Amino acid sequence: ILASAGAVTHDLLESVTTVHLTDVQRVRIAKMAAVVVGIVAIALGILFRELNVSYLVGWAFSVAASANLPALVLSIFWRRSTTQGVVASMVVGTSATLSLIWLSPTIQVDILKEASAVFPLKNPALITIPLSFLTGIVVSLLVRSLGLVAEEPVRRRIGPEILGAGLVFFQRLLLRASLADPRDNEDGCE
């Protein structure tokens, strides 16, 4: 709840709408967002009270994997990815997963008591993750072929920083390990 409140206050209001808030306004909006998120969470908990928790966890991972995995993999490892392709991948992955969850037998049959469901799988990740990858690739290639890319490729902006941060971390870790004095161990073992 606190993370959602912070996201609404900082990410949505200040970053997207570029509204500058005082500290008092930030706290007030964060409190209101926490109440709204709490009410929504309670309502969803009541709605899904008969479901096994493993379905809910599976759905959460399905949404996260469909939205984030293709975007991260394409951004880091595919030189021709574009911002438009990554954004399209995230939007399609998220919306397709939520739509197919709604059309799944767990919602349609178990909760809404319909006779059957439009979508046969209980967890849509098998469909939505490849769909998200495909969307990112097609949009990136389409944007490049139409000459609509006026920016550096995503990998040039993101990849080196991520890889560089990882290398710096391991270098520091190895340096600390090599500089460590064996006498610093409390038990006297190396």
Tab-separated table of C-alpha atoms in Angstrom:
chain	number	residue	atom	x	y	z
A	1	ILE	CA	0.000	0.000	0.000
A	2	LEU	CA	2.837	2.389	0.830
A	3	ALA	CA	4.643	1.611	-2.413
A	4	SER	CA	1.471	2.317	-4.385
A	5	ALA	CA	0.913	5.572	-2.528
A	6	GLY	CA	4.482	6.650	-3.232
A	7	ALA	CA	4.142	5.684	-6.883
A	8	VAL	CA	0.975	7.754	-7.266
A	9	THR	CA	2.512	10.753	-5.563
A	10	HIS	CA	5.975	10.734	-7.080
A	11	ASP	CA	5.738	8.870	-10.363
A	12	LEU	CA	2.259	9.756	-11.539
A	13	LEU	CA	1.658	13.263	-10.265
A	14	GLU	CA	5.127	14.766	-10.233
A	15	SER	CA	6.808	12.975	-13.127
A	16	VAL	CA	3.973	12.515	-15.600
A	17	THR	CA	1.954	15.673	-14.991
A	18	THR	CA	4.996	17.757	-13.925
A	19	VAL	CA	3.046	19.255	-11.033
A	20	HIS	CA	5.355	20.526	-8.294
A	21	LEU	CA	4.072	19.617	-4.840
A	22	THR	CA	5.143	20.740	-1.403
A	23	ASP	CA	6.009	18.134	1.200
A	24	VAL	CA	2.653	18.664	2.935
A	25	GLN	CA	0.794	18.127	-0.357
A	26	ARG	CA	2.832	14.981	-1.107
A	27	VAL	CA	1.968	13.477	2.270
A	28	ARG	CA	-1.717	14.376	1.901
A	29	ILE	CA	-1.946	12.832	-1.582
A	30	ALA	CA	0.009	9.764	-0.461
A	31	LYS	CA	-2.432	9.248	2.426
A	32	MET	CA	-5.422	9.538	0.095
A	33	ALA	CA	-3.814	7.141	-2.385
A	34	ALA	CA	-3.100	4.669	0.434
A	35	VAL	CA	-6.767	4.734	1.463
A	36	VAL	CA	-7.944	4.195	-2.126
A	37	VAL	CA	-5.464	1.371	-2.733
A	38	GLY	CA	-6.451	-0.201	0.595
A	39	ILE	CA	-10.151	-0.068	-0.305
A	40	VAL	CA	-9.469	-1.606	-3.724
A	41	ALA	CA	-7.337	-4.340	-2.104
A	42	ILE	CA	-10.074	-5.149	0.407
A	43	ALA	CA	-12.711	-5.247	-2.358
A	44	LEU	CA	-10.557	-7.577	-4.456
A	45	GLY	CA	-9.886	-9.754	-1.416
A	46	ILE	CA	-13.614	-10.097	-0.804
A	47	LEU	CA	-14.291	-10.769	-4.490
A	48	PHE	CA	-11.618	-13.482	-4.724
A	49	ARG	CA	-12.062	-14.988	-1.237
A	50	GLU	CA	-12.967	-18.408	-2.645
A	51	LEU	CA	-9.897	-18.622	-4.893
A	52	ASN	CA	-6.722	-20.452	-4.103
A	53	VAL	CA	-3.921	-17.972	-3.389
A	54	SER	CA	-1.670	-19.756	-5.871
A	55	TYR	CA	-3.917	-18.547	-8.727
A	56	LEU	CA	-3.542	-14.959	-7.581
A	57	VAL	CA	0.231	-15.300	-7.278
A	58	GLY	CA	0.365	-16.917	-10.713
A	59	TRP	CA	-1.654	-14.080	-12.178
A	60	ALA	CA	0.612	-11.475	-10.591
A	61	PHE	CA	3.687	-13.166	-12.051
A	62	SER	CA	1.916	-13.527	-15.376
A	63	VAL	CA	1.198	-9.795	-15.576
A	64	ALA	CA	4.700	-8.874	-14.442
A	65	ALA	CA	6.393	-11.319	-16.806
A	66	SER	CA	4.268	-10.336	-19.793
A	67	ALA	CA	4.920	-6.643	-19.281
A	68	ASN	CA	8.496	-6.543	-18.011
A	69	LEU	CA	10.409	-9.583	-19.262
A	70	PRO	CA	10.177	-8.854	-23.000
A	71	ALA	CA	10.875	-5.163	-22.469
A	72	LEU	CA	13.998	-5.866	-20.420
A	73	VAL	CA	15.336	-8.630	-22.648
A	74	LEU	CA	14.776	-6.652	-25.851
A	75	SER	CA	16.240	-3.476	-24.345
A	76	ILE	CA	19.409	-5.120	-23.134
A	77	PHE	CA	20.153	-7.839	-25.678
A	78	TRP	CA	18.649	-6.729	-28.999
A	79	ARG	CA	20.500	-3.883	-30.695
A	80	ARG	CA	17.598	-2.921	-32.932
A	81	SER	CA	15.019	-2.386	-30.182
A	82	THR	CA	13.399	1.023	-29.973
A	83	THR	CA	11.586	2.875	-27.231
A	84	GLN	CA	8.347	2.590	-29.208
A	85	GLY	CA	8.779	-1.173	-29.475
A	86	VAL	CA	9.501	-1.569	-25.776
A	87	VAL	CA	6.513	0.580	-24.768
A	88	ALA	CA	4.221	-1.284	-27.187
A	89	SER	CA	5.497	-4.572	-25.772
A	90	MET	CA	4.662	-3.477	-22.231
A	91	VAL	CA	1.206	-2.150	-23.126
A	92	VAL	CA	0.239	-5.237	-25.151
A	93	GLY	CA	1.665	-7.627	-22.555
A	94	THR	CA	-0.197	-5.996	-19.684
A	95	SER	CA	-3.522	-5.483	-21.468
A	96	ALA	CA	-3.522	-8.945	-23.072
A	97	THR	CA	-2.753	-10.624	-19.752
A	98	LEU	CA	-5.476	-8.749	-17.886
A	99	SER	CA	-7.987	-9.414	-20.680
A	100	LEU	CA	-7.211	-13.130	-20.835
A	101	ILE	CA	-7.357	-13.427	-17.048
A	102	TRP	CA	-10.832	-11.891	-17.208
A	103	LEU	CA	-11.845	-14.365	-19.923
A	104	SER	CA	-10.281	-17.381	-18.123
A	105	PRO	CA	-12.300	-20.193	-16.555
A	106	THR	CA	-11.243	-19.090	-13.079
A	107	ILE	CA	-13.062	-15.771	-13.446
A	108	GLN	CA	-15.857	-16.697	-15.831
A	109	VAL	CA	-16.838	-20.096	-14.411
A	110	ASP	CA	-15.640	-20.115	-10.796
A	111	ILE	CA	-16.459	-16.529	-9.840
A	112	LEU	CA	-19.079	-15.278	-12.286
A	113	LYS	CA	-20.761	-18.720	-12.498
A	114	GLU	CA	-20.940	-18.700	-16.305
A	115	ALA	CA	-21.401	-22.010	-18.110
A	116	SER	CA	-18.051	-21.790	-19.902
A	117	ALA	CA	-15.138	-19.464	-20.525
A	118	VAL	CA	-14.009	-17.879	-23.789
A	119	PHE	CA	-10.311	-18.494	-23.044
A	120	PRO	CA	-9.480	-22.069	-21.988
A	121	LEU	CA	-6.273	-21.516	-19.934
A	122	LYS	CA	-6.333	-20.509	-16.277
A	123	ASN	CA	-3.017	-18.640	-16.571
A	124	PRO	CA	-2.422	-16.713	-19.826
A	125	ALA	CA	1.361	-16.300	-19.590
A	126	LEU	CA	1.931	-19.064	-22.145
A	127	ILE	CA	0.243	-16.836	-24.729
A	128	THR	CA	0.972	-13.301	-23.516
A	129	ILE	CA	4.747	-13.482	-23.007
A	130	PRO	CA	5.450	-14.555	-26.624
A	131	LEU	CA	2.838	-12.033	-27.803
A	132	SER	CA	4.642	-9.279	-25.907
A	133	PHE	CA	8.000	-10.299	-27.399
A	134	LEU	CA	6.487	-10.399	-30.890
A	135	THR	CA	4.912	-6.966	-30.422
A	136	GLY	CA	8.186	-5.421	-29.295
A	137	ILE	CA	10.072	-6.904	-32.239
A	138	VAL	CA	7.460	-5.996	-34.882
A	139	VAL	CA	6.996	-2.437	-33.641
A	140	SER	CA	10.759	-1.864	-33.375
A	141	LEU	CA	11.318	-3.137	-36.914
A	142	LEU	CA	8.347	-1.183	-38.244
A	143	VAL	CA	9.470	2.044	-36.592
A	144	ARG	CA	12.973	1.585	-38.014
A	145	SER	CA	11.718	0.777	-41.540
A	146	LEU	CA	9.522	3.876	-41.552
A	147	GLY	CA	12.423	6.028	-40.331
A	148	LEU	CA	10.569	7.213	-37.247
A	149	VAL	CA	13.499	6.642	-34.875
A	150	ALA	CA	15.026	9.976	-33.927
A	151	GLU	CA	16.880	8.670	-30.915
A	152	GLU	CA	19.656	6.319	-29.950
A	153	PRO	CA	18.679	2.651	-29.720
A	154	VAL	CA	17.409	1.633	-26.310
A	155	ARG	CA	20.368	-0.676	-25.764
A	156	ARG	CA	22.878	2.130	-26.158
A	157	ARG	CA	21.074	4.129	-23.517
A	158	ILE	CA	20.255	1.347	-21.074
A	159	GLY	CA	22.500	-1.670	-21.653
A	160	PRO	CA	25.947	-0.202	-20.948
A	161	GLU	CA	24.776	1.374	-17.704
A	162	ILE	CA	23.314	-1.900	-16.471
A	163	LEU	CA	26.286	-3.955	-17.596
A	164	GLY	CA	28.714	-1.313	-16.328
A	165	ALA	CA	27.053	-1.212	-12.921
A	166	GLY	CA	27.252	-4.998	-12.700
A	167	LEU	CA	30.930	-5.022	-13.637
A	168	VAL	CA	31.740	-2.291	-11.134
A	169	PHE	CA	29.908	-4.240	-8.436
A	170	PHE	CA	31.869	-7.429	-9.142
A	171	GLN	CA	35.160	-5.536	-9.367
A	172	ARG	CA	34.539	-3.975	-5.969
A	173	LEU	CA	33.472	-7.327	-4.556
A	174	LEU	CA	36.642	-8.997	-5.820
A	175	LEU	CA	38.784	-6.104	-4.609
A	176	ARG	CA	37.283	-6.343	-1.132
A	177	ALA	CA	37.792	-10.098	-1.097
A	178	SER	CA	41.415	-9.788	-2.142
A	179	LEU	CA	42.133	-6.974	0.323
A	180	ALA	CA	40.437	-8.702	3.226
A	181	ASP	CA	42.772	-9.547	6.050
A	182	PRO	CA	42.308	-13.170	7.176
A	183	ARG	CA	42.918	-12.056	10.759
A	184	ASP	CA	39.633	-10.113	10.601
A	185	ASN	CA	37.651	-13.370	10.788
A	186	GLU	CA	36.302	-13.916	14.266
A	187	ASP	CA	36.730	-17.664	14.186
A	188	GLY	CA	40.321	-17.503	12.959
A	189	CYS	CA	39.643	-19.578	9.825
A	190	GLU	CA	40.527	-18.390	6.352
